[in-house]
CSV table of C-alpha atoms in Angstrom, one decimal:
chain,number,residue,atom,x,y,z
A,298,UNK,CA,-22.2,-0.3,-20.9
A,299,UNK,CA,-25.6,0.5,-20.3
A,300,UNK,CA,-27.6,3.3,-18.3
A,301,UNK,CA,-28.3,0.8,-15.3
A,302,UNK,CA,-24.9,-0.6,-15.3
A,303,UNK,CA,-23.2,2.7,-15.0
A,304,UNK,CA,-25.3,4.3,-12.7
A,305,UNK,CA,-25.1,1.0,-10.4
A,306,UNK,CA,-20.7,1.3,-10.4
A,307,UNK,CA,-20.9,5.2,-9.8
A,308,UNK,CA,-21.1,5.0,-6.3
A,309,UNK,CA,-18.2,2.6,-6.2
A,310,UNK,CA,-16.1,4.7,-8.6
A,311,UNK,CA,-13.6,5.8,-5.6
A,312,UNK,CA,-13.9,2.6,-3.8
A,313,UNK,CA,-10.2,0.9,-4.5
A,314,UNK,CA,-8.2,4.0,-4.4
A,315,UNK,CA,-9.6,4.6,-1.0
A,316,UNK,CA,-8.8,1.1,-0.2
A,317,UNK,CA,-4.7,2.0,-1.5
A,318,UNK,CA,-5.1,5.2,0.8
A,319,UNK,CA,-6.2,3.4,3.7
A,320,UNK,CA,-3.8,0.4,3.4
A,321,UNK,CA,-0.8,3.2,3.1
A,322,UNK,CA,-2.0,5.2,6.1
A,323,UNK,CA,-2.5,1.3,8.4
A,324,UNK,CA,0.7,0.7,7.1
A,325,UNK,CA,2.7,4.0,8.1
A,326,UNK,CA,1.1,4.4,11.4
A,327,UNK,CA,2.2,1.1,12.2
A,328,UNK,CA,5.9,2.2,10.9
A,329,UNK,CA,5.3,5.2,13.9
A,330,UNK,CA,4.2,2.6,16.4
A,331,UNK,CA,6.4,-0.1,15.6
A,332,UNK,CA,3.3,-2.3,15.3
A,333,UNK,CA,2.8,-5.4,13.2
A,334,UNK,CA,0.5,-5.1,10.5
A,335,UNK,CA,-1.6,-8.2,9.0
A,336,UNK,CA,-2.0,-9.7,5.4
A,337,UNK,CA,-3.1,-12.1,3.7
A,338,UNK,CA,-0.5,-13.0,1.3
A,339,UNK,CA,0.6,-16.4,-1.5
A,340,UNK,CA,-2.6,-17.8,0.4
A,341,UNK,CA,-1.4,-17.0,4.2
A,342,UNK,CA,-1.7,-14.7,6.9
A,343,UNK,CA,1.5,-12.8,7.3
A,344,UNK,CA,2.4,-10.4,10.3
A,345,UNK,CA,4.9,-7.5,9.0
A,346,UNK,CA,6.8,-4.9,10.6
A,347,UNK,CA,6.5,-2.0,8.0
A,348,UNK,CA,9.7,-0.8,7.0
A,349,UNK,CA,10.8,2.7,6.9
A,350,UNK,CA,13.5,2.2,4.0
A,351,UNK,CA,10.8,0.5,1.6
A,352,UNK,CA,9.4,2.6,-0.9
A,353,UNK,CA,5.7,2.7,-0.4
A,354,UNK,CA,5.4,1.8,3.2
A,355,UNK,CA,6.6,-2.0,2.4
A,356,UNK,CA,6.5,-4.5,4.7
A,357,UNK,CA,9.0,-7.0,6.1
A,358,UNK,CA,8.1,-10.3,7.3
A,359,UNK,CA,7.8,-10.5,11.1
A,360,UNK,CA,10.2,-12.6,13.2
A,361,UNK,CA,9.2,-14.9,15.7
């Protein structure tokens, strides 16, 4: 990689793990306010009720 190229993704270096650490934070406040969170997921747009006994802050599918 050149110069130019590496100078140009330095600012962007930290981008997708602060992307992980904000999806992690949505998805446990939304565990402490029994809120639906929203994906897009397999091409649709799911509503999920994170769920406290997933590893990670998963996410079950929301009913109704």
């Amino acid at each position: 990689m050149n110069e130019t190229a590496k100078s140009q993704c330095a600012p962007l270096s930290g981008v997708a793990e602060a992307l992980r650490r904000a999806a992690l934070r949505a998805r446990e406040l939304a565990r402490q306010t029994h809120t639906p969170v929203v994906v897009y997921r397999n091409g649709k747009v799911q509503s999920q009720i994170p769920d406290a006994s997933a590893a990670g802050g998963g996410a079950e599918p929301r009913q109704g």
